[in-house]
Amino acid sequence: MKGQDLINSVIPDEIMIKAFNYLDGQKMDRDSCALVCQRWYQLERASRHTIRIGASDGSDECIGLLVQLFTDLRFVYMDERLSVSAQPPSSSHLGFRLKSSRATATGSSSSRRGVKRNYSMGKYRIEEDELEMTTLSDLGLNVLGKGCPRLEKLSLVWCSAVTSLGLVSVAKCCKSLKALDLQGCYIGDQGLEAVGEYCKQFEDLNLRFCEGMTDRGVISIAIGCGRTLKSLGIAACARITDNSLKAVGAHCHFLEKLILDSESVNDVGLLAVAQGCSSLKYLQLQCVNVTDDALQAVGGLCLSLKTLTLCSFQKFTDRSLVAIGNGCKALNVLSLSDCYYLNDQSLVAIAIGCSELTQLEVNGCHNIHTAGIEAIGQSCWRLTELVLKYCQNIGDSALFEVGKGCQQLKALHLVDCSSISDAAICNIAKGCRHLKKLHVRRCYKVGDEGIIAVGSNCRHLHDLSLRFCDRIGDDALISIGQGCPSLWRLNVSGCHRVGDIGVTAISKGCPLLTHLDISVCQNVGDMGLAALGEGCSHLKEIVMSHCRKITDIGVGYLVKYCTKLEACHMVYCQFITAAGVATVISSCLNIKKVLVEKWKVTPRTRRRAASVLTELCLEA
Amino acid sequence: MVKECKVKLKSSDDKIFEVDYAVAIQSQILNNTLGHTGCTDSALPLHNVSSQILAKVIDYCEYHVNASSTISEKDVKMWDQEFVKHLDQATLLDLLMAAQYLGIHNLQELTCQTVADRIKDKRPEDIREIFNIQNDLTPEEEEEIRCENEWAFEEEVSP
């Protein structure tokens, strides 16, 4: 009836697998391939390289089953922040003859994805009942090591039950290990010693919140993997000190990337690295005790440096950046956050010395004023991205120079730059016509005039964000609608002068829109939503919380046509009722997240869509 | 020493194609063969490649002989995309196999990537539709596979 199978009769296994590998590791694509037919299922499982799983909830068992299923794993990420409420197959199996325990498990299939993923590293909260769950242990790692002999990267995040023994067994079995990422684990030096001994292709070590690790472990990596180590990251590991860095400087001459966030590191450590690692390309420092002495040495010795990131109240002064400007001629990316002691001199020196500069971020460095940025505008013609955050002292003339001199600018971010006004934005628009991304937040002097200029000049704009710039209104959006047909991301949250006219203009002029945030735009109503429905059929995400005028009718129009919608936030919308919520759920087959008040979710809706609902609990 | 001779190739359906030496040696197999035998008058038989496909392979190789030196990378990419764009599935797959058989590395990559592109972002039923694949999984088996797919998260948790 349908004709002969075109592919399975022609293409042998190895080439089929090769084609899967060209899918860029996208899970969704691989999952689809696994469902096509028996042969594809088996080939896909045999060739999947990457897996990312929650580490809690009986996962030692999971590992055993996983390594039987996926026989060629190379990149394994175990993250205890992902709580797996999925019911893993309770019996061992090969292929898909799996006896699913779904029928006996508690909860319906929709609770399978009861995942809480909002933890940030520093503020990790352990839920009471999670403590009861069994989590990944050394046994599981042992099984993993044996099952993945070609393992290249292992990432263990907050796997609190794993110790050195587990890592030792992985190191012994997985001699091709190249990268190890340990965050919040109690693994000790013994584990790293084993890696240093057995894994002679090891390139990349990242340690964060590893209280059990001391210098001994890092030194053994430096010595054992000195010839291959390319990247080292150490953050919040109090027992790792300058001694480790001295060893790195002495043995790891091919090191390219170093990330240090530590109070235990001083000048002597960084100096040792600067002296020993002349191939250093990427340096990120958040170390309160490091001073000009060390950074000047970096400027003098690390001549291949391409990226430099300096964070947080450090004791550096202009001397350091002058040295960098003199020495690091290959510098592309510079990021300065909360560097209080840096003045305009620093940026002048960088501007003159680093003509290859493409990205600059200045965040909260209150002693950098207009002159510094002017210098950048005058000399760094290759600049493609400029980020200025909390720079109240930088004025319009800085952006005039950028508009004149940086014609290749593609992205501009301005946050809390209260001295920047429409004139500056107009200049940028006229001079930087390749602008793709403009983010302006809480710059209260920027209004319609500036954005109208953007609409008239920046045809290639993809991503526009104007959050809480309360002077911006419909006229700005009309200009954008007329001039920026490629826009796919728009955020006007907090621009309360924006109303239906503006939204309608966007929906007519920007058909490629996929992400829209109109939250706190209290003048937007059903007309705007209806226009969006008509014009923006590719819409994937909409945030309309606090839009007090919208009703179920508007929502109905929207979802009637925007069927690709994946996320919808609509809390504090008083005229949206349970009916509206139900309409969203039923019309949008791809919906993955709905944020709404708990009391607007009927039991029926909850049954249908528990896995996508994020419910806000309010007191009535 | 650049050889100026012509090379004769015979497709599986006995059609003869004449190409420049430089074009022919883009195929590893032909490169090796010609290295042993030198330029001869007799046609090299390619049993696995039909005339229709061989014609396309030759088109590709003729363009690419000079591509790296005289044409910009961007233009070459565009040409490549045009080359594969309108191929029907059967032709694409035959071309992939021919590239494999003849050892033409960049054509292999191009056709493999194109197959992947045609699979990308599609649901299983769409993929089956494209290649006429018969679904030999029972509904229970499908459900179990979906179950397995769900264990392994791929989305990164941002810190």
PDB file of N, CA, C and O in Angstrom, chain A residues 544-604:
ATOM      1  N   MET A 544       1.846  36.836  30.441  1.00  0.00           N
ATOM      2  CA  MET A 544       0.890  37.939  30.528  1.00  0.00           C
ATOM      3  C   MET A 544       0.359  38.114  31.950  1.00  0.00           C
ATOM      4  O   MET A 544      -0.781  38.507  32.143  1.00  0.00           O
ATOM      5  N   SER A 545       1.210  37.819  32.892  1.00  0.00           N
ATOM      6  CA  SER A 545       0.800  37.986  34.285  1.00  0.00           C
ATOM      7  C   SER A 545       0.583  39.459  34.574  1.00  0.00           C
ATOM      8  O   SER A 545       1.233  40.324  33.994  1.00  0.00           O
ATOM      9  N   HIS A 546      -0.329  39.732  35.466  1.00  0.00           N
ATOM     10  CA  HIS A 546      -0.650  41.110  35.847  1.00  0.00           C
ATOM     11  C   HIS A 546      -1.262  41.909  34.710  1.00  0.00           C
ATOM     12  O   HIS A 546      -1.267  43.141  34.768  1.00  0.00           O
ATOM     13  N   CYS A 547      -1.737  41.262  33.661  1.00  0.00           N
ATOM     14  CA  CYS A 547      -2.455  42.001  32.625  1.00  0.00           C
ATOM     15  C   CYS A 547      -3.908  41.980  33.020  1.00  0.00           C
ATOM     16  O   CYS A 547      -4.651  41.049  32.700  1.00  0.00           O
ATOM     17  N   ARG A 548      -4.294  43.026  33.696  1.00  0.00           N
ATOM     18  CA  ARG A 548      -5.583  42.937  34.396  1.00  0.00           C
ATOM     19  C   ARG A 548      -6.781  43.017  33.488  1.00  0.00           C
ATOM     20  O   ARG A 548      -7.889  42.729  33.911  1.00  0.00           O
ATOM     21  N   LYS A 549      -6.571  43.431  32.253  1.00  0.00           N
ATOM     22  CA  LYS A 549      -7.760  43.585  31.403  1.00  0.00           C
ATOM     23  C   LYS A 549      -8.098  42.325  30.627  1.00  0.00           C
ATOM     24  O   LYS A 549      -9.190  42.207  30.091  1.00  0.00           O
ATOM     25  N   ILE A 550      -7.167  41.403  30.518  1.00  0.00           N
ATOM     26  CA  ILE A 550      -7.456  40.289  29.614  1.00  0.00           C
ATOM     27  C   ILE A 550      -8.443  39.308  30.250  1.00  0.00           C
ATOM     28  O   ILE A 550      -8.467  39.128  31.462  1.00  0.00           O
ATOM     29  N   THR A 551      -9.265  38.730  29.375  1.00  0.00           N
ATOM     30  CA  THR A 551     -10.295  37.812  29.859  1.00  0.00           C
ATOM     31  C   THR A 551     -10.181  36.491  29.131  1.00  0.00           C
ATOM     32  O   THR A 551      -9.355  36.323  28.222  1.00  0.00           O
ATOM     33  N   ASP A 552     -11.055  35.586  29.494  1.00  0.00           N
ATOM     34  CA  ASP A 552     -11.093  34.269  28.851  1.00  0.00           C
ATOM     35  C   ASP A 552     -11.274  34.391  27.344  1.00  0.00           C
ATOM     36  O   ASP A 552     -10.764  33.573  26.581  1.00  0.00           O
ATOM     37  N   ILE A 553     -12.000  35.410  26.922  1.00  0.00           N
ATOM     38  CA  ILE A 553     -12.264  35.572  25.486  1.00  0.00           C
ATOM     39  C   ILE A 553     -10.957  35.827  24.735  1.00  0.00           C
ATOM     40  O   ILE A 553     -10.671  35.188  23.711  1.00  0.00           O
ATOM     41  N   GLY A 554     -10.171  36.746  25.245  1.00  0.00           N
ATOM     42  CA  GLY A 554      -8.887  37.043  24.615  1.00  0.00           C
ATOM     43  C   GLY A 554      -8.000  35.818  24.562  1.00  0.00           C
ATOM     44  O   GLY A 554      -7.386  35.499  23.535  1.00  0.00           O
ATOM     45  N   VAL A 555      -7.951  35.129  25.683  1.00  0.00           N
ATOM     46  CA  VAL A 555      -7.120  33.913  25.747  1.00  0.00           C
ATOM     47  C   VAL A 555      -7.607  32.896  24.724  1.00  0.00           C
ATOM     48  O   VAL A 555      -6.825  32.244  24.032  1.00  0.00           O
ATOM     49  N   GLY A 556      -8.931  32.800  24.608  1.00  0.00           N
ATOM     50  CA  GLY A 556      -9.496  31.863  23.636  1.00  0.00           C
ATOM     51  C   GLY A 556      -9.041  32.186  22.228  1.00  0.00           C
ATOM     52  O   GLY A 556      -8.627  31.303  21.479  1.00  0.00           O
ATOM     53  N   TYR A 557      -9.081  33.462  21.847  1.00  0.00           N
ATOM     54  CA  TYR A 557      -8.626  33.862  20.506  1.00  0.00           C
ATOM     55  C   TYR A 557      -7.163  33.512  20.309  1.00  0.00           C
ATOM     56  O   TYR A 557      -6.736  33.045  19.264  1.00  0.00           O
ATOM     57  N   LEU A 558      -6.399  33.783  21.347  1.00  0.00           N
ATOM     58  CA  LEU A 558      -4.959  33.565  21.249  1.00  0.00           C
ATOM     59  C   LEU A 558      -4.652  32.105  20.948  1.00  0.00           C
ATOM     60  O   LEU A 558      -3.955  31.779  19.987  1.00  0.00           O
ATOM     61  N   VAL A 559      -5.193  31.221  21.790  1.00  0.00           N
ATOM     62  CA  VAL A 559      -4.792  29.814  21.658  1.00  0.00           C
ATOM     63  C   VAL A 559      -5.471  29.122  20.484  1.00  0.00           C
ATOM     64  O   VAL A 559      -5.061  28.051  20.067  1.00  0.00           O
ATOM     65  N   LYS A 560      -6.477  29.790  19.945  1.00  0.00           N
ATOM     66  CA  LYS A 560      -7.123  29.175  18.782  1.00  0.00           C
ATOM     67  C   LYS A 560      -6.123  29.071  17.629  1.00  0.00           C
ATOM     68  O   LYS A 560      -6.089  28.096  16.889  1.00  0.00           O
ATOM     69  N   TYR A 561      -5.309  30.107  17.487  1.00  0.00           N
ATOM     70  CA  TYR A 561      -4.366  30.121  16.379  1.00  0.00           C
ATOM     71  C   TYR A 561      -2.930  29.831  16.778  1.00  0.00           C
ATOM     72  O   TYR A 561      -2.154  29.336  15.985  1.00  0.00           O
ATOM     73  N   CYS A 562      -2.590  30.173  18.007  1.00  0.00           N
ATOM     74  CA  CYS A 562      -1.205  29.953  18.429  1.00  0.00           C
ATOM     75  C   CYS A 562      -1.085  28.563  19.034  1.00  0.00           C
ATOM     76  O   CYS A 562      -0.896  28.395  20.245  1.00  0.00           O
ATOM     77  N   THR A 563      -1.182  27.577  18.176  1.00  0.00           N
ATOM     78  CA  THR A 563      -1.253  26.210  18.680  1.00  0.00           C
ATOM     79  C   THR A 563       0.105  25.652  19.055  1.00  0.00           C
ATOM     80  O   THR A 563       0.197  24.595  19.654  1.00  0.00           O
ATOM     81  N   LYS A 564       1.168  26.379  18.710  1.00  0.00           N
ATOM     82  CA  LYS A 564       2.499  25.871  19.065  1.00  0.00           C
ATOM     83  C   LYS A 564       2.928  26.305  20.450  1.00  0.00           C
ATOM     84  O   LYS A 564       4.053  26.075  20.871  1.00  0.00           O
ATOM     85  N   LEU A 565       2.010  26.951  21.152  1.00  0.00           N
ATOM     86  CA  LEU A 565       2.354  27.506  22.458  1.00  0.00           C
ATOM     87  C   LEU A 565       2.878  26.431  23.404  1.00  0.00           C
ATOM     88  O   LEU A 565       2.273  25.377  23.548  1.00  0.00           O
ATOM     89  N   GLU A 566       4.025  26.706  24.046  1.00  0.00           N
ATOM     90  CA  GLU A 566       4.592  25.755  25.001  1.00  0.00           C
ATOM     91  C   GLU A 566       4.534  26.256  26.431  1.00  0.00           C
ATOM     92  O   GLU A 566       4.549  25.475  27.363  1.00  0.00           O
ATOM     93  N   ALA A 567       4.508  27.580  26.599  1.00  0.00           N
ATOM     94  CA  ALA A 567       4.498  28.114  27.966  1.00  0.00           C
ATOM     95  C   ALA A 567       3.571  29.307  28.051  1.00  0.00           C
ATOM     96  O   ALA A 567       3.567  30.165  27.165  1.00  0.00           O
ATOM     97  N   CYS A 568       2.816  29.349  29.141  1.00  0.00           N
ATOM     98  CA  CYS A 568       1.860  30.440  29.317  1.00  0.00           C
ATOM     99  C   CYS A 568       1.828  30.831  30.788  1.00  0.00           C
ATOM    100  O   CYS A 568       1.490  30.020  31.642  1.00  0.00           O
ATOM    101  N   HIS A 569       2.189  32.099  31.062  1.00  0.00           N
ATOM    102  CA  HIS A 569       2.146  32.582  32.448  1.00  0.00           C
ATOM    103  C   HIS A 569       1.001  33.560  32.559  1.00  0.00           C
ATOM    104  O   HIS A 569       0.986  34.574  31.866  1.00  0.00           O
ATOM    105  N   MET A 570       0.043  33.276  33.439  1.00  0.00           N
ATOM    106  CA  MET A 570      -1.061  34.212  33.573  1.00  0.00           C
ATOM    107  C   MET A 570      -1.569  34.328  35.002  1.00  0.00           C
ATOM    108  O   MET A 570      -2.744  34.097  35.260  1.00  0.00           O
ATOM    109  N   VAL A 571      -0.679  34.676  35.886  1.00  0.00           N
ATOM    110  CA  VAL A 571      -1.138  34.902  37.243  1.00  0.00           C
ATOM    111  C   VAL A 571      -1.538  36.363  37.432  1.00  0.00           C
ATOM    112  O   VAL A 571      -1.092  37.237  36.709  1.00  0.00           O
ATOM    113  N   TYR A 572      -2.371  36.604  38.404  1.00  0.00           N
ATOM    114  CA  TYR A 572      -2.871  37.944  38.702  1.00  0.00           C
ATOM    115  C   TYR A 572      -3.651  38.539  37.537  1.00  0.00           C
ATOM    116  O   TYR A 572      -3.590  39.743  37.288  1.00  0.00           O
ATOM    117  N   CYS A 573      -4.340  37.718  36.790  1.00  0.00           N
ATOM    118  CA  CYS A 573      -5.227  38.231  35.739  1.00  0.00           C
ATOM    119  C   CYS A 573      -6.637  37.962  36.224  1.00  0.00           C
ATOM    120  O   CYS A 573      -7.156  36.861  36.065  1.00  0.00           O
ATOM    121  N   GLN A 574      -7.259  38.970  36.767  1.00  0.00           N
ATOM    122  CA  GLN A 574      -8.482  38.719  37.537  1.00  0.00           C
ATOM    123  C   GLN A 574      -9.637  38.213  36.693  1.00  0.00           C
ATOM    124  O   GLN A 574     -10.521  37.538  37.196  1.00  0.00           O
ATOM    125  N   PHE A 575      -9.632  38.515  35.394  1.00  0.00           N
ATOM    126  CA  PHE A 575     -10.763  38.085  34.574  1.00  0.00           C
ATOM    127  C   PHE A 575     -10.529  36.762  33.864  1.00  0.00           C
ATOM    128  O   PHE A 575     -11.353  36.329  33.074  1.00  0.00           O
ATOM    129  N   ILE A 576      -9.404  36.129  34.139  1.00  0.00           N
ATOM    130  CA  ILE A 576      -9.211  34.787  33.579  1.00  0.00           C
ATOM    131  C   ILE A 576      -9.706  33.785  34.604  1.00  0.00           C
ATOM    132  O   ILE A 576      -9.369  33.860  35.784  1.00  0.00           O
ATOM    133  N   THR A 577     -10.556  32.887  34.125  1.00  0.00           N
ATOM    134  CA  THR A 577     -11.160  31.930  35.051  1.00  0.00           C
ATOM    135  C   THR A 577     -10.690  30.515  34.725  1.00  0.00           C
ATOM    136  O   THR A 577      -9.886  30.310  33.820  1.00  0.00           O
ATOM    137  N   ALA A 578     -11.270  29.568  35.451  1.00  0.00           N
ATOM    138  CA  ALA A 578     -10.927  28.166  35.230  1.00  0.00           C
ATOM    139  C   ALA A 578     -11.187  27.766  33.788  1.00  0.00           C
ATOM    140  O   ALA A 578     -10.464  26.958  33.201  1.00  0.00           O
ATOM    141  N   ALA A 579     -12.223  28.359  33.198  1.00  0.00           N
ATOM    142  CA  ALA A 579     -12.545  28.028  31.811  1.00  0.00           C
ATOM    143  C   ALA A 579     -11.395  28.421  30.882  1.00  0.00           C
ATOM    144  O   ALA A 579     -11.015  27.680  29.981  1.00  0.00           O
ATOM    145  N   GLY A 580     -10.846  29.589  31.111  1.00  0.00           N
ATOM    146  CA  GLY A 580      -9.728  30.047  30.298  1.00  0.00           C
ATOM    147  C   GLY A 580      -8.538  29.113  30.414  1.00  0.00           C
ATOM    148  O   GLY A 580      -7.883  28.768  29.430  1.00  0.00           O
ATOM    149  N   VAL A 581      -8.271  28.700  31.637  1.00  0.00           N
ATOM    150  CA  VAL A 581      -7.140  27.786  31.863  1.00  0.00           C
ATOM    151  C   VAL A 581      -7.354  26.485  31.112  1.00  0.00           C
ATOM    152  O   VAL A 581      -6.466  25.964  30.429  1.00  0.00           O
ATOM    153  N   ALA A 582      -8.576  25.976  31.231  1.00  0.00           N
ATOM    154  CA  ALA A 582      -8.887  24.721  30.554  1.00  0.00           C
ATOM    155  C   ALA A 582      -8.728  24.865  29.049  1.00  0.00           C
ATOM    156  O   ALA A 582      -8.240  23.955  28.365  1.00  0.00           O
ATOM    157  N   THR A 583      -9.123  26.020  28.499  1.00  0.00           N
ATOM    158  CA  THR A 583      -8.986  26.248  27.061  1.00  0.00           C
ATOM    159  C   THR A 583      -7.526  26.195  26.629  1.00  0.00           C
ATOM    160  O   THR A 583      -7.192  25.615  25.595  1.00  0.00           O
ATOM    161  N   VAL A 584      -6.677  26.809  27.417  1.00  0.00           N
ATOM    162  CA  VAL A 584      -5.249  26.786  27.067  1.00  0.00           C
ATOM    163  C   VAL A 584      -4.748  25.345  27.011  1.00  0.00           C
ATOM    164  O   VAL A 584      -4.094  24.920  26.061  1.00  0.00           O
ATOM    165  N   ILE A 585      -5.082  24.588  28.053  1.00  0.00           N
ATOM    166  CA  ILE A 585      -4.611  23.205  28.130  1.00  0.00           C
ATOM    167  C   ILE A 585      -5.108  22.387  26.951  1.00  0.00           C
ATOM    168  O   ILE A 585      -4.366  21.629  26.333  1.00  0.00           O
ATOM    169  N   SER A 586      -6.369  22.570  26.616  1.00  0.00           N
ATOM    170  CA  SER A 586      -6.911  21.692  25.587  1.00  0.00           C
ATOM    171  C   SER A 586      -6.515  22.118  24.180  1.00  0.00           C
ATOM    172  O   SER A 586      -6.428  21.286  23.286  1.00  0.00           O
ATOM    173  N   SER A 587      -6.265  23.411  23.963  1.00  0.00           N
ATOM    174  CA  SER A 587      -5.956  23.844  22.598  1.00  0.00           C
ATOM    175  C   SER A 587      -4.496  23.691  22.227  1.00  0.00           C
ATOM    176  O   SER A 587      -4.158  23.581  21.047  1.00  0.00           O
ATOM    177  N   CYS A 588      -3.638  23.728  23.202  1.00  0.00           N
ATOM    178  CA  CYS A 588      -2.207  23.767  22.890  1.00  0.00           C
ATOM    179  C   CYS A 588      -1.589  22.402  23.178  1.00  0.00           C
ATOM    180  O   CYS A 588      -1.239  22.097  24.303  1.00  0.00           O
ATOM    181  N   LEU A 589      -1.440  21.632  22.117  1.00  0.00           N
ATOM    182  CA  LEU A 589      -0.989  20.254  22.298  1.00  0.00           C
ATOM    183  C   LEU A 589       0.452  20.152  22.748  1.00  0.00           C
ATOM    184  O   LEU A 589       0.867  19.156  23.305  1.00  0.00           O
ATOM    185  N   ASN A 590       1.233  21.221  22.512  1.00  0.00           N
ATOM    186  CA  ASN A 590       2.649  21.172  22.896  1.00  0.00           C
ATOM    187  C   ASN A 590       2.920  21.827  24.225  1.00  0.00           C
ATOM    188  O   ASN A 590       4.067  22.020  24.585  1.00  0.00           O
ATOM    189  N   ILE A 591       1.855  22.176  24.945  1.00  0.00           N
ATOM    190  CA  ILE A 591       2.055  22.992  26.146  1.00  0.00           C
ATOM    191  C   ILE A 591       2.918  22.240  27.157  1.00  0.00           C
ATOM    192  O   ILE A 591       2.729  21.064  27.425  1.00  0.00           O
ATOM    193  N   LYS A 592       3.911  22.962  27.698  1.00  0.00           N
ATOM    194  CA  LYS A 592       4.806  22.358  28.672  1.00  0.00           C
ATOM    195  C   LYS A 592       4.744  23.045  30.025  1.00  0.00           C
ATOM    196  O   LYS A 592       5.158  22.501  31.029  1.00  0.00           O
ATOM    197  N   LYS A 593       4.265  24.291  30.038  1.00  0.00           N
ATOM    198  CA  LYS A 593       4.200  24.970  31.335  1.00  0.00           C
ATOM    199  C   LYS A 593       3.094  25.990  31.372  1.00  0.00           C
ATOM    200  O   LYS A 593       3.003  26.855  30.504  1.00  0.00           O
ATOM    201  N   VAL A 594       2.273  25.909  32.400  1.00  0.00           N
ATOM    202  CA  VAL A 594       1.231  26.906  32.617  1.00  0.00           C
ATOM    203  C   VAL A 594       1.355  27.409  34.044  1.00  0.00           C
ATOM    204  O   VAL A 594       1.311  26.619  34.991  1.00  0.00           O
ATOM    205  N   LEU A 595       1.532  28.708  34.195  1.00  0.00           N
ATOM    206  CA  LEU A 595       1.636  29.296  35.530  1.00  0.00           C
ATOM    207  C   LEU A 595       0.343  30.038  35.828  1.00  0.00           C
ATOM    208  O   LEU A 595      -0.009  30.997  35.143  1.00  0.00           O
ATOM    209  N   VAL A 596      -0.365  29.572  36.842  1.00  0.00           N
ATOM    210  CA  VAL A 596      -1.683  30.151  37.123  1.00  0.00           C
ATOM    211  C   VAL A 596      -2.013  29.928  38.592  1.00  0.00           C
ATOM    212  O   VAL A 596      -1.364  29.116  39.253  1.00  0.00           O
ATOM    213  N   GLU A 597      -3.006  30.637  39.110  1.00  0.00           N
ATOM    214  CA  GLU A 597      -3.379  30.451  40.516  1.00  0.00           C
ATOM    215  C   GLU A 597      -4.013  29.081  40.728  1.00  0.00           C
ATOM    216  O   GLU A 597      -4.777  28.594  39.900  1.00  0.00           O
ATOM    217  N   LYS A 598      -3.721  28.542  41.860  1.00  0.00           N
ATOM    218  CA  LYS A 598      -4.184  27.192  42.165  1.00  0.00           C
ATOM    219  C   LYS A 598      -5.700  27.078  42.085  1.00  0.00           C
ATOM    220  O   LYS A 598      -6.241  26.104  41.572  1.00  0.00           O
ATOM    221  N   TRP A 599      -6.382  28.102  42.552  1.00  0.00           N
ATOM    222  CA  TRP A 599      -7.826  27.950  42.640  1.00  0.00           C
ATOM    223  C   TRP A 599      -8.514  28.024  41.277  1.00  0.00           C
ATOM    224  O   TRP A 599      -9.705  27.779  41.152  1.00  0.00           O
ATOM    225  N   LYS A 600      -7.733  28.367  40.224  1.00  0.00           N
ATOM    226  CA  LYS A 600      -8.339  28.394  38.896  1.00  0.00           C
ATOM    227  C   LYS A 600      -8.203  27.065  38.176  1.00  0.00           C
ATOM    228  O   LYS A 600      -8.556  26.944  37.009  1.00  0.00           O
ATOM    229  N   VAL A 601      -7.659  26.078  38.875  1.00  0.00           N
ATOM    230  CA  VAL A 601      -7.467  24.792  38.216  1.00  0.00           C
ATOM    231  C   VAL A 601      -8.515  23.821  38.715  1.00  0.00           C
ATOM    232  O   VAL A 601      -8.520  23.461  39.887  1.00  0.00           O
ATOM    233  N   THR A 602      -9.398  23.410  37.814  1.00  0.00           N
ATOM    234  CA  THR A 602     -10.430  22.456  38.239  1.00  0.00           C
ATOM    235  C   THR A 602      -9.808  21.068  38.368  1.00  0.00           C
ATOM    236  O   THR A 602      -8.768  20.793  37.765  1.00  0.00           O
ATOM    237  N   PRO A 603     -10.456  20.187  39.110  1.00  0.00           N
ATOM    238  CA  PRO A 603      -9.923  18.830  39.240  1.00  0.00           C
ATOM    239  C   PRO A 603      -9.732  18.166  37.885  1.00  0.00           C
ATOM    240  O   PRO A 603      -8.761  17.455  37.658  1.00  0.00           O
ATOM    241  N   ARG A 604     -10.645  18.455  36.976  1.00  0.00           N
ATOM    242  CA  ARG A 604     -10.546  17.823  35.659  1.00  0.00           C
ATOM    243  C   ARG A 604      -9.293  18.287  34.926  1.00  0.00           C
ATOM    244  O   ARG A 604      -8.554  17.494  34.340  1.00  0.00           O
TER     245      ARG A 604
END
